[in-house]
Amino acid sequence: MDEPTKCAEPNSPLDILLVGDREEDFFIIRDLLSRTQGAAQAQLEHAASFDEALAYVARKSYDLVLVEYDAEGKTALRLMQEMRCRDIVAPLMILAEDADETTVAKLIQAGACDFVPKSGLNEASLARPMRCAVNLHCKEGQRQDAEKMLRKLSRAVEQSADLVIITDRNGVIEYVNPAFEKLTGYTRQEAVGQNPRILKSGQQSKALYQDLWTTILSGKVFRGTLVNRKKNGELFYLEKTISPVRDAHGAITHFISTDRDITERYKLEAQLRQAQKMDAVGQLAGGVAHDFNNLLMVISSYAELMLNAIGPDHHLHHNVKEIIDAARRAADLTRQLLAFSRKQMQDLQILDLNHVIADIAKILGRVIGEDIQLTVLPGEKLGRVKADPVQVEQVVMNLATNARDAMPNGGKLTIETSNVNLDEAYVQEHSIVPPGDYVLLAVSDSGRGIQPEHLAHIFEPFFTTKEKGKGTGLGLATVYGIVKQNGGFIWVYSEPGLGTTFKIYLPQVGHAMDRAVARHFPEISVQGWETVLLVEDEEAVRRAACEFLTLCGYKVLEAKDGQHGIEVARSYSGPIHLMITDVVMPHMSGSQLAQQLTLERPSMRVMFVSGYAEKTILQHGVLESSAKFLQKPFTLKALGQKIRAVLQADPVEIASS
């Protein structure tokens, strides 16, 4: 026979609520409680109706609720239901006289803890069930608290923004939360019973999965970043944490994986890494271009001198011309490198892109061929942009050439412009683009498109998917550099077999339009008679230029650097009409040399040449206008024409420039 239940004495005052419409019962029970041993500190309150009782239990926690029995225990049933709905925990005891067994069973099943006959109420009959009810409430309360906590945990997991996956020890999915369904596209019914490999993307190595299973089977927590694939095939990136779940004996029975979607963050970080990489390569390209320019100057200058020395019937005439043509093509590559590194000399103007594109379209047909349909869609009331019109032409030509190569059997090429406002929603996806008003230049083709694995590399210099010898890999790198140099942004959208669209966003400016007109020097004679001081630290370049200028009729004074230039000028008693100086030289820069000598010879004009980038020249304080500057590499003919332009220019024009 079981031992009788031992009821613990309460250690604190009991809060008891009596529910019933008989006020005399309240006084009877209060009197009994006052005479019950160990219950002298009990506090009794009275609710005369169901609504009043519900208000009492809602605002205060009771150790015991006594409910007088009415027809079929209606009040008690309703009160227990409402308390359960509101997560209110308190033992409920029925004061009954004539309840039938069916009703008693119904009330017990609903949650009542005991029945006490009203006719037999005394100190002893009330104290024992009251103590046992309260004691049962230490136990029942803990159970209900645990259930309440479990319900909270369940709601937290269900409503979590992170993915939650529970598998058995073998990796079979037993549970996924709604966040999993929303992100992956798999419903709970589709996922349960499957292995997480349904999300496998093929982007991870076998070693990673081996490390994952070794870690969690040893009882440790695995943390890592994984690339998974949605039901629709789209890739997404996760920060994954997998923890073992153990039973009471310490054995691993399940695994719980909590995954955070970091796809957008990964894309933004990738954009930043790409931009940093492009900047680093651009710095390298700009540095290489300077040395390359000097070498080209030597090659092309001596080739020009040789061509001038032999007649057109000479057997070497064709060979020399080939050398000059090769040097010219190499110079074009150098300019592309400078454009990519965003250090190309610019002639910035306020432009209407519609006018620029209209001019380009006149010659574009010959570039792309007759089997490609060209469509130009100019935007209405297009905003103005500040850019170099020659560079804009470079961009369009490069993109059109790429489009032509992507459509060997013909197709459609569309160039369109429009005003756009990039709002916060766009900026969230392209974080390096500040919001504002832009002019969009879009170039689209119907070609074969770009493979996804190539998209991240297309703007890198020397990257090409063309056959060997059919592309330098500098076309799109040049486009990228020009766009960035003009303060813009470029994005590419492409699907294999469906064509490609390049979208270029240039900031709008609020100035009146200045129709772009490229600057061209008139075809003038290169002959002269004046005295020229030539200051050049590259000996081979200096010798070639000196020989050419002498042939053109000039008296040439040579200097190997700035300090030597001062010595030569001071030792020469006659007039020096023009000084041609490199900008960046050892010991003394071209600008320092010019400042000192123009004080001593105020009538002497100065012309600067350099193979360095625009920013470097600006740092030396000499580049105020292109009117007295010549960018290396240049032909000797261009040098001669520039000299005449500077010498024949109005003195006021030279001073203002």
XYZ file of C-alpha atoms in Angstrom, residues 281-657:
377
model
C 46.265 47.199 -60.667
C 45.547 50.732 -61.849
C 48.416 52.082 -59.761
C 50.703 49.482 -61.307
C 49.466 50.273 -64.816
C 50.044 53.987 -64.332
C 53.616 53.418 -63.171
C 54.422 51.064 -66.038
C 52.987 53.509 -68.572
C 55.614 56.155 -67.799
C 58.598 53.929 -68.517
C 56.805 52.434 -71.497
C 56.182 55.899 -72.919
C 59.863 56.803 -72.838
C 60.803 53.595 -74.652
C 58.157 54.260 -77.296
C 59.473 57.785 -77.721
C 62.920 56.440 -78.551
C 61.585 53.808 -80.978
C 59.163 56.077 -82.807
C 61.481 59.112 -82.885
C 64.419 57.299 -84.456
C 62.064 55.526 -86.855
C 60.715 58.925 -87.964
C 64.225 60.273 -88.386
C 65.135 57.231 -90.469
C 62.013 57.590 -92.595
C 62.858 61.244 -93.282
C 66.416 60.275 -94.245
C 65.470 57.678 -96.876
C 63.304 58.062 -99.929
C 60.007 56.265 -100.555
C 61.741 53.962 -103.032
C 64.310 52.753 -100.525
C 64.127 49.021 -99.781
C 63.883 49.757 -96.013
C 61.082 52.305 -96.367
C 58.330 49.734 -95.760
C 60.167 48.242 -92.790
C 60.543 51.606 -91.083
C 56.878 52.388 -91.612
C 56.000 49.087 -89.942
C 58.109 50.107 -86.954
C 56.273 53.430 -86.727
C 52.873 51.736 -87.014
C 53.814 49.238 -84.287
C 54.956 52.081 -82.026
C 51.664 53.878 -82.655
C 49.684 50.766 -81.674
C 51.822 50.418 -78.565
C 51.106 54.064 -77.736
C 47.387 53.290 -77.998
C 47.862 50.478 -75.490
C 49.630 52.897 -73.177
C 46.730 55.317 -73.398
C 44.367 52.466 -72.549
C 46.486 51.612 -69.523
C 46.318 55.233 -68.416
C 42.573 55.270 -68.968
C 42.195 52.094 -66.933
C 44.279 53.560 -64.114
C 42.116 56.714 -64.294
C 45.167 58.856 -64.991
C 44.589 59.763 -68.612
C 44.724 63.432 -69.536
C 41.189 64.804 -69.658
C 39.435 67.624 -71.466
C 36.339 67.909 -69.259
C 33.266 69.594 -70.717
C 29.586 69.918 -69.854
C 27.965 67.504 -72.295
C 24.623 66.446 -73.624
C 25.229 62.720 -74.127
C 22.511 62.597 -76.788
C 24.591 64.864 -79.032
C 27.775 62.912 -78.350
C 26.102 59.565 -79.077
C 24.509 60.973 -82.256
C 27.947 61.945 -83.565
C 29.405 58.549 -82.657
C 26.509 56.703 -84.309
C 27.438 58.238 -87.674
C 30.623 56.161 -87.811
C 29.567 53.261 -85.603
C 27.844 51.427 -88.439
C 31.169 50.925 -90.226
C 32.684 49.506 -87.024
C 30.031 46.904 -86.224
C 29.189 45.853 -89.785
C 26.013 45.625 -91.851
C 24.705 42.418 -90.247
C 24.198 44.134 -86.880
C 21.155 46.379 -86.455
C 22.017 49.567 -84.572
C 19.294 51.332 -82.595
C 19.843 54.608 -80.722
C 17.197 55.599 -78.175
C 17.951 59.100 -76.827
C 16.258 60.079 -73.581
C 14.046 63.152 -73.449
C 15.190 66.299 -71.619
C 18.425 64.561 -70.756
C 20.462 66.008 -67.905
C 24.005 67.221 -68.477
C 27.188 65.450 -67.402
C 30.768 66.607 -66.975
C 33.038 64.339 -68.985
C 35.679 64.163 -71.689
C 33.892 63.669 -75.051
C 36.853 61.759 -76.498
C 36.744 59.379 -73.542
C 32.993 58.902 -73.978
C 33.697 57.953 -77.582
C 36.323 55.465 -76.361
C 33.768 53.881 -74.031
C 31.070 53.489 -76.667
C 33.500 52.218 -79.297
C 34.976 49.619 -76.953
C 31.557 48.375 -75.875
C 30.327 48.296 -79.471
C 33.391 46.351 -80.582
C 32.858 43.813 -77.814
C 29.195 43.522 -78.788
C 30.150 42.939 -82.430
C 32.497 40.117 -81.420
C 29.716 38.557 -79.318
C 27.398 38.510 -82.377
C 29.414 36.815 -85.164
C 26.214 35.931 -87.029
C 24.604 39.335 -86.621
C 22.169 40.689 -84.085
C 21.002 43.896 -82.429
C 22.984 46.639 -80.726
C 21.017 49.206 -78.739
C 22.382 52.410 -77.236
C 20.044 54.372 -74.999
C 20.196 57.277 -72.597
C 17.856 58.378 -69.825
C 17.631 60.339 -66.606
C 17.582 58.179 -63.480
C 17.418 58.782 -59.759
C 19.202 56.165 -57.697
C 17.321 55.929 -54.414
C 18.175 54.277 -51.113
C 16.770 50.922 -52.273
C 19.239 50.806 -55.177
C 22.085 52.000 -52.989
C 21.483 49.165 -50.502
C 22.291 46.688 -53.282
C 25.149 48.772 -54.709
C 26.629 50.322 -51.585
C 29.493 52.132 -53.331
C 27.038 54.263 -55.355
C 25.845 57.437 -53.595
C 22.142 58.233 -54.131
C 21.257 61.074 -56.470
C 20.473 62.089 -60.051
C 22.413 60.388 -62.846
C 22.401 60.088 -66.615
C 22.243 56.459 -67.683
C 24.102 55.295 -70.779
C 23.117 51.698 -71.578
C 24.694 49.592 -74.316
C 22.901 46.286 -74.976
C 23.483 43.467 -77.419
C 21.678 40.261 -78.334
C 24.872 38.204 -78.389
C 25.985 35.042 -76.655
C 26.317 36.658 -73.235
C 28.983 36.272 -70.571
C 29.476 33.129 -68.526
C 28.803 33.650 -64.781
C 32.325 32.618 -63.806
C 33.751 35.355 -66.071
C 31.583 38.239 -64.856
C 33.782 39.005 -61.849
C 36.882 39.376 -64.049
C 35.752 41.187 -67.208
C 37.052 44.603 -66.101
C 40.463 43.262 -65.146
C 43.294 44.292 -67.501
C 44.491 41.599 -69.885
C 41.545 39.331 -69.069
C 39.973 38.068 -72.283
C 37.931 35.098 -73.438
C 38.839 35.684 -77.072
C 41.197 33.472 -79.017
C 44.903 34.142 -78.689
C 45.934 37.130 -80.743
C 42.357 38.456 -81.133
C 42.137 40.617 -78.058
C 44.406 42.556 -75.707
C 42.116 42.283 -72.704
C 42.275 46.061 -72.219
C 38.984 47.106 -73.834
C 36.695 46.743 -70.824
C 39.493 47.696 -68.444
C 39.714 50.962 -70.369
C 35.949 51.437 -70.139
C 36.048 50.844 -66.385
C 38.905 53.311 -65.877
C 37.278 56.044 -67.963
C 33.935 55.698 -66.193
C 35.586 55.900 -62.770
C 37.788 58.816 -63.844
C 34.657 60.725 -64.862
C 33.046 60.080 -61.475
C 30.656 57.399 -62.718
C 29.746 53.782 -62.019
C 29.348 50.804 -64.317
C 27.408 47.540 -63.895
C 27.021 44.606 -66.258
C 23.991 42.353 -66.612
C 24.354 39.239 -68.719
C 22.831 35.809 -69.252
C 24.488 33.154 -71.439
C 22.671 33.041 -74.757
C 20.504 36.064 -73.931
C 22.867 38.974 -74.503
C 24.584 41.576 -72.352
C 23.799 45.070 -71.083
C 26.352 47.526 -69.749
C 24.832 50.311 -67.643
C 26.927 53.408 -67.024
C 25.768 56.016 -64.508
C 27.319 59.484 -64.782
C 26.403 62.170 -62.202
C 24.212 64.970 -63.509
C 25.483 68.539 -63.296
C 23.350 71.631 -63.239
C 25.173 73.748 -65.809
C 24.252 74.897 -69.275
C 25.265 72.650 -72.131
C 28.586 73.219 -73.844
C 28.510 71.234 -77.067
C 31.496 68.883 -77.127
C 34.019 69.763 -79.765
C 37.287 67.823 -79.802
C 40.397 69.967 -79.945
C 42.519 69.527 -83.047
C 45.697 71.368 -83.868
C 45.760 72.794 -87.376
C 48.119 71.270 -89.896
C 50.990 73.750 -89.627
C 54.634 73.684 -90.691
C 57.169 72.164 -88.309
C 60.005 74.351 -89.610
C 61.481 77.080 -87.426
C 64.541 79.205 -86.762
C 64.272 79.995 -83.056
C 66.570 78.888 -80.236
C 65.152 76.065 -78.135
C 66.454 74.829 -74.775
C 65.649 71.111 -74.556
C 65.761 69.698 -70.993
C 65.226 65.918 -70.903
C 66.748 63.388 -68.495
C 66.211 60.421 -70.855
C 69.278 60.629 -73.103
C 67.856 58.591 -76.012
C 64.678 60.716 -76.104
C 66.711 63.921 -75.887
C 69.045 62.926 -78.735
C 66.209 61.983 -81.078
C 64.287 65.203 -80.391
C 67.453 67.274 -80.740
C 68.274 65.733 -84.106
C 64.730 66.311 -85.377
C 64.571 69.938 -84.221
C 67.960 70.648 -85.792
C 66.689 69.242 -89.083
C 63.652 71.535 -88.754
C 65.946 74.596 -88.560
C 66.033 75.266 -84.808
C 69.118 76.007 -82.789
C 68.987 73.478 -79.984
C 70.606 73.782 -76.546
C 70.668 70.449 -74.688
C 70.444 69.869 -70.918
C 70.268 66.532 -69.092
C 68.350 67.796 -66.036
C 67.027 70.937 -64.356
C 70.285 72.055 -62.736
C 72.131 71.529 -65.997
C 69.429 73.530 -67.760
C 70.128 76.540 -65.513
C 73.851 76.272 -66.226
C 73.295 76.036 -69.996
C 70.869 78.994 -70.019
C 73.214 81.192 -67.983
C 76.196 80.362 -70.176
C 74.307 81.249 -73.374
C 74.319 84.954 -74.123
C 71.747 84.971 -76.908
C 67.939 84.856 -76.624
C 66.194 81.582 -75.811
C 62.764 81.645 -77.399
C 61.388 78.410 -75.967
C 62.296 75.951 -73.251
C 60.957 72.396 -73.611
C 61.270 70.536 -70.324
C 60.213 67.239 -68.893
C 58.073 67.619 -65.771
C 59.527 64.946 -63.486
C 63.334 64.889 -63.325
C 65.911 64.141 -60.634
C 67.279 66.969 -58.447
C 64.948 69.641 -59.854
C 61.479 69.366 -61.378
C 60.422 71.034 -64.605
C 58.156 73.467 -62.762
C 60.988 74.577 -60.438
C 63.262 75.035 -63.426
C 60.629 77.093 -65.254
C 59.963 79.321 -62.242
C 63.651 80.140 -61.843
C 64.537 80.681 -65.509
C 61.447 82.755 -66.365
C 62.565 85.227 -63.707
C 65.926 85.510 -65.474
C 64.452 85.332 -69.000
C 60.888 86.712 -68.810
C 60.363 86.600 -72.598
C 61.182 82.889 -72.817
C 58.184 80.643 -73.376
C 57.881 77.230 -71.716
C 56.429 73.958 -72.936
C 56.124 70.846 -70.722
C 56.261 67.208 -71.769
C 55.764 64.127 -69.619
C 54.980 60.454 -69.699
C 53.622 60.605 -66.168
C 49.978 60.668 -65.300
C 47.870 63.765 -64.880
C 47.779 63.584 -61.057
C 51.563 63.431 -60.892
C 51.845 66.492 -63.119
C 49.323 68.381 -60.997
C 51.404 67.622 -57.911
C 54.309 69.386 -59.590
C 52.146 72.454 -60.132
C 52.588 72.886 -63.874
C 49.392 71.635 -65.457
C 46.984 74.530 -65.747
C 46.033 73.984 -69.367
C 46.750 71.571 -72.198
C 47.813 74.578 -74.333
C 51.484 74.235 -73.289
C 51.668 70.540 -72.473
C 52.407 67.491 -74.646
C 51.741 63.981 -73.382
C 54.302 61.255 -74.103
C 54.544 59.283 -76.250
C 54.228 61.724 -79.151
C 55.487 61.730 -82.698
C 58.222 64.106 -83.735
C 55.752 65.702 -86.140
C 53.364 66.353 -83.241
C 56.264 67.849 -81.280
C 57.089 70.167 -84.154
C 53.502 71.315 -84.550
C 53.122 71.897 -80.815
C 56.286 74.004 -80.753
C 54.976 76.234 -83.552
C 51.601 76.544 -81.769
C 53.286 77.695 -78.548
C 55.712 80.083 -80.269
C 53.035 81.643 -82.473
C 50.384 81.952 -79.757
C 49.372 85.369 -78.493
C 51.398 86.320 -75.370
C 48.167 87.023 -73.462
C 46.898 83.552 -74.335
C 50.120 81.959 -73.115
C 50.036 83.959 -69.861
C 46.402 83.071 -69.163
C 47.003 79.403 -69.884
